[in-house]
């Protein structure tokens, strides 16, 4: 009888432990996006001072001019590679498609368990890059930009948040999570500097103001 009660107590404790763990998992972010760490705020300010200020020009833009989702590793294309990088406990099938996992979107603080709820955001949007100098690039250069997993340029985020951002720059759109804004502008400036892209005057003013408080 004592063994029975001991087993019963053990079972109850195990159940309570599992319940508490489930509650904690539900309430807390289960993954953090693994964006490559951007340059420091001081370096970003230095980079920003060196960027050319110019009026943007959308003439001739077509998203298809930036070939997307090339093979990055094995069977994984760029989208699948970022989903694996940015997720927690991600399980993929033989085609590298994520079948389960958890993803925390740093733009809005939402956590998702279905890969279909996520977009891969181009932190500096493709159209913004075109407006800022990519119109003069070769197709190979635009492909490299659109699939860059080395710089802080690609990030798994809530799909409708990414769609709301569209092709806007920091003068008109910023992540709703204020805690992420410093990371966002540091990354923005780093990418623009690396690819020798220009900024317009409103964009530079916004970046200057955000970086001042980083």
Protein backbone atom coordinates (compact mmCIF):
# COMPACT_ATOMS: atom_id res chain seq x y z
CA UNK A 1 0.00 0.00 0.00
CA UNK A 2 2.84 2.41 0.83
CA UNK A 3 4.32 1.69 -2.60
CA UNK A 4 0.96 2.50 -4.20
CA UNK A 5 0.74 5.87 -2.44
CA UNK A 6 4.37 6.61 -3.25
CA UNK A 7 3.71 5.88 -6.91
CA UNK A 8 0.54 7.99 -6.78
CA UNK A 9 2.39 10.95 -5.23
CA UNK A 10 5.09 10.60 -7.86
CA UNK A 11 2.50 10.60 -10.63
CA UNK A 12 0.75 13.67 -9.24
CA UNK A 13 4.04 15.54 -8.89
CA UNK A 14 5.00 14.60 -12.44
CA UNK A 15 1.64 15.80 -13.74
CA UNK A 16 1.91 19.10 -11.87
CA UNK A 17 5.46 19.59 -13.13
CA UNK A 18 4.33 18.96 -16.69
CA UNK A 19 1.40 21.36 -16.27
CA UNK A 20 3.63 24.12 -14.91
CA UNK A 21 6.11 23.59 -17.71
CA UNK A 22 3.28 23.84 -20.24
CA UNK A 23 2.02 27.06 -18.68
CA UNK A 24 5.53 28.53 -18.75
CA UNK A 25 5.95 27.54 -22.38
CA UNK A 26 2.63 29.16 -23.24
CA UNK A 27 3.42 32.42 -21.48
CA UNK A 28 7.07 32.89 -22.46
CA UNK A 29 8.72 33.29 -25.84
CA UNK A 30 9.84 29.81 -26.86
CA UNK A 31 12.46 30.99 -29.31
CA UNK A 32 14.46 34.07 -30.15
CA UNK A 33 15.29 35.03 -33.70
CA UNK A 34 18.97 34.48 -34.40
CA UNK A 35 19.64 37.53 -36.56
CA UNK A 36 23.42 37.94 -36.96
CA UNK A 37 24.43 40.53 -34.36
CA UNK A 38 24.49 43.97 -36.01
CA UNK A 39 27.33 46.43 -35.57
CA UNK A 40 27.34 48.59 -32.45
CA UNK A 41 25.39 51.84 -32.29
CA UNK A 42 28.65 53.80 -32.45
CA UNK A 43 29.74 51.94 -35.59
CA UNK A 44 26.27 52.35 -37.10
CA UNK A 45 26.45 56.11 -36.49
CA UNK A 46 29.82 56.18 -38.21
CA UNK A 47 28.51 54.15 -41.15
CA UNK A 48 25.44 56.35 -41.45
CA UNK A 49 27.57 59.48 -41.71
CA UNK A 50 29.29 57.94 -44.72
CA UNK A 51 26.17 56.94 -46.65
CA UNK A 52 25.24 58.97 -49.71
CA UNK A 53 22.03 60.96 -49.33
CA UNK A 54 19.99 60.81 -52.53
CA UNK A 55 16.43 60.90 -53.80
CA UNK A 56 15.00 57.42 -54.32
CA UNK A 57 13.94 56.20 -57.76
CA UNK A 58 11.49 53.28 -58.18
CA UNK A 59 11.57 53.32 -61.99
CA UNK A 60 11.83 49.83 -63.49
CA UNK A 61 11.47 47.90 -60.22
CA UNK A 62 10.24 44.31 -60.41
CA UNK A 63 10.54 41.87 -57.52
CA UNK A 64 11.49 39.14 -59.97
CA UNK A 65 14.74 41.01 -60.63
CA UNK A 66 15.86 39.71 -57.22
CA UNK A 67 15.97 35.88 -57.53
CA UNK A 68 14.70 34.47 -54.22
CA UNK A 69 15.14 31.35 -52.13
CA UNK A 70 18.21 29.80 -53.65
CA UNK A 71 19.76 26.64 -52.20
CA UNK A 72 21.81 27.50 -49.11
CA UNK A 73 22.74 24.10 -47.70
CA UNK A 74 21.80 20.57 -48.72
CA UNK A 75 18.09 20.54 -49.56
CA UNK A 76 17.45 23.82 -47.73
CA UNK A 77 16.63 26.99 -49.61
CA UNK A 78 16.99 30.43 -48.03
CA UNK A 79 13.53 30.51 -46.45
CA UNK A 80 13.92 27.05 -44.95
CA UNK A 81 17.43 27.84 -43.73
CA UNK A 82 16.24 30.99 -41.92
CA UNK A 83 13.28 29.14 -40.39
CA UNK A 84 15.68 26.55 -38.98
CA UNK A 85 18.05 29.25 -37.74
CA UNK A 86 15.41 31.42 -36.10
CA UNK A 87 13.24 28.70 -34.61
CA UNK A 88 13.38 26.50 -31.54
CA UNK A 89 13.09 22.70 -31.72
CA UNK A 90 12.49 22.89 -35.47
CA UNK A 91 11.82 19.55 -37.14
CA UNK A 92 12.15 19.30 -40.91
CA UNK A 93 11.35 16.60 -43.44
CA UNK A 94 13.66 15.28 -46.15
CA UNK A 95 12.87 18.33 -48.32
CA UNK A 96 13.95 20.65 -45.45
CA UNK A 97 10.37 21.87 -44.94
CA UNK A 98 9.67 22.74 -41.29
CA UNK A 99 7.00 20.37 -39.97
CA UNK A 100 7.05 21.59 -36.37
CA UNK A 101 8.83 24.04 -34.13
CA UNK A 102 8.37 27.37 -32.39
CA UNK A 103 9.23 30.85 -33.63
CA UNK A 104 9.37 34.15 -31.74
CA UNK A 105 8.83 37.24 -33.88
CA UNK A 106 10.96 40.08 -32.46
CA UNK A 107 9.00 42.78 -34.30
CA UNK A 108 5.77 42.20 -32.39
CA UNK A 109 6.60 39.71 -29.64
CA UNK A 110 4.33 36.96 -30.99
CA UNK A 111 5.21 33.26 -30.81
CA UNK A 112 4.09 30.85 -33.54
CA UNK A 113 4.13 27.08 -33.90
CA UNK A 114 3.32 26.89 -37.62
CA UNK A 115 5.89 27.94 -40.20
CA UNK A 116 3.04 29.14 -42.43
CA UNK A 117 2.44 32.00 -39.96
CA UNK A 118 5.87 33.43 -40.70
CA UNK A 119 7.39 35.47 -43.49
CA UNK A 120 11.10 35.89 -44.05
CA UNK A 121 11.54 39.64 -43.90
CA UNK A 122 14.18 41.41 -45.94
CA UNK A 123 15.10 43.93 -43.26
CA UNK A 124 16.11 46.37 -46.01
CA UNK A 125 13.28 45.59 -48.46
CA UNK A 126 14.05 44.64 -52.04
CA UNK A 127 12.21 47.65 -53.44
CA UNK A 128 14.08 49.92 -51.01
CA UNK A 129 17.37 48.46 -52.20
CA UNK A 130 16.33 49.05 -55.82
CA UNK A 131 15.47 52.67 -55.04
CA UNK A 132 18.81 53.13 -53.29
CA UNK A 133 21.19 51.76 -55.90
CA UNK A 134 20.42 48.10 -56.63
CA UNK A 135 18.86 49.10 -59.96
CA UNK A 136 22.45 49.38 -61.20
CA UNK A 137 23.47 45.92 -59.98
CA UNK A 138 23.76 42.71 -61.96
CA UNK A 139 21.22 39.94 -61.42
CA UNK A 140 23.88 37.97 -59.53
CA UNK A 141 24.39 40.88 -57.13
CA UNK A 142 20.67 41.25 -56.55
CA UNK A 143 20.39 37.50 -55.92
CA UNK A 144 23.17 37.70 -53.33
CA UNK A 145 21.37 40.57 -51.58
CA UNK A 146 18.01 38.80 -51.59
CA UNK A 147 19.47 35.64 -50.05
CA UNK A 148 22.10 37.09 -47.70
CA UNK A 149 22.27 34.90 -44.58
CA UNK A 150 25.57 36.43 -43.41
CA UNK A 151 24.56 40.03 -42.80
CA UNK A 152 21.62 40.97 -40.48
CA UNK A 153 19.25 41.16 -43.44
CA UNK A 154 16.88 38.16 -43.23
CA UNK A 155 14.59 37.43 -40.29
CA UNK A 156 11.57 35.20 -39.59
CA UNK A 157 8.69 37.39 -38.41
CA UNK A 158 4.89 37.35 -38.16
CA UNK A 159 3.57 37.29 -41.72
CA UNK A 160 1.00 40.08 -41.46
CA UNK A 161 3.50 42.32 -39.67
CA UNK A 162 5.92 41.86 -42.55
CA UNK A 163 3.16 42.57 -45.02
CA UNK A 164 2.22 45.75 -43.14
CA UNK A 165 5.86 46.86 -43.28
CA UNK A 166 5.98 46.32 -47.04
CA UNK A 167 8.78 48.36 -48.61
CA UNK A 168 8.83 51.12 -45.98
CA UNK A 169 12.01 52.49 -44.45
CA UNK A 170 12.48 53.61 -40.80
CA UNK A 171 11.06 57.06 -41.56
CA UNK A 172 7.59 55.51 -41.90
CA UNK A 173 7.76 52.07 -40.24
CA UNK A 174 9.45 50.57 -37.18
CA UNK A 175 8.84 47.40 -35.17
CA UNK A 176 6.05 47.83 -32.62
CA UNK A 177 8.35 46.36 -29.94
CA UNK A 178 10.39 49.39 -28.90
CA UNK A 179 12.97 47.06 -27.32
CA UNK A 180 13.92 45.84 -30.79
CA UNK A 181 14.23 49.19 -32.53
CA UNK A 182 17.88 49.77 -31.73
CA UNK A 183 18.79 46.35 -33.14
CA UNK A 184 16.65 47.10 -36.20
CA UNK A 185 18.28 50.43 -37.09
CA UNK A 186 21.79 49.13 -36.42
CA UNK A 187 21.11 46.26 -38.79
CA UNK A 188 19.52 48.58 -41.38
CA UNK A 189 22.55 50.85 -41.47
CA UNK A 190 24.99 47.93 -41.57
CA UNK A 191 23.25 46.40 -44.58
CA UNK A 192 23.03 49.70 -46.42
CA UNK A 193 26.69 50.41 -45.73
CA UNK A 194 27.87 46.95 -46.78
CA UNK A 195 25.98 47.14 -50.09
CA UNK A 196 26.85 50.81 -50.68
CA UNK A 197 23.19 51.84 -50.83
CA UNK A 198 22.07 55.43 -50.42
CA UNK A 199 19.56 56.88 -47.95
CA UNK A 200 17.02 59.62 -48.56
CA UNK A 201 16.88 62.64 -46.26
CA UNK A 202 13.84 61.52 -44.23
CA UNK A 203 15.35 58.05 -43.79
CA UNK A 204 18.67 59.47 -42.60
CA UNK A 205 16.93 61.79 -40.16
CA UNK A 206 14.92 58.90 -38.68
CA UNK A 207 17.97 56.67 -38.41
CA UNK A 208 19.97 59.46 -36.77
CA UNK A 209 17.25 60.02 -34.17
CA UNK A 210 16.85 56.33 -33.33
CA UNK A 211 20.58 55.71 -33.13
CA UNK A 212 20.98 58.67 -30.77
CA UNK A 213 19.02 56.79 -28.12
CA UNK A 214 20.71 53.39 -28.63
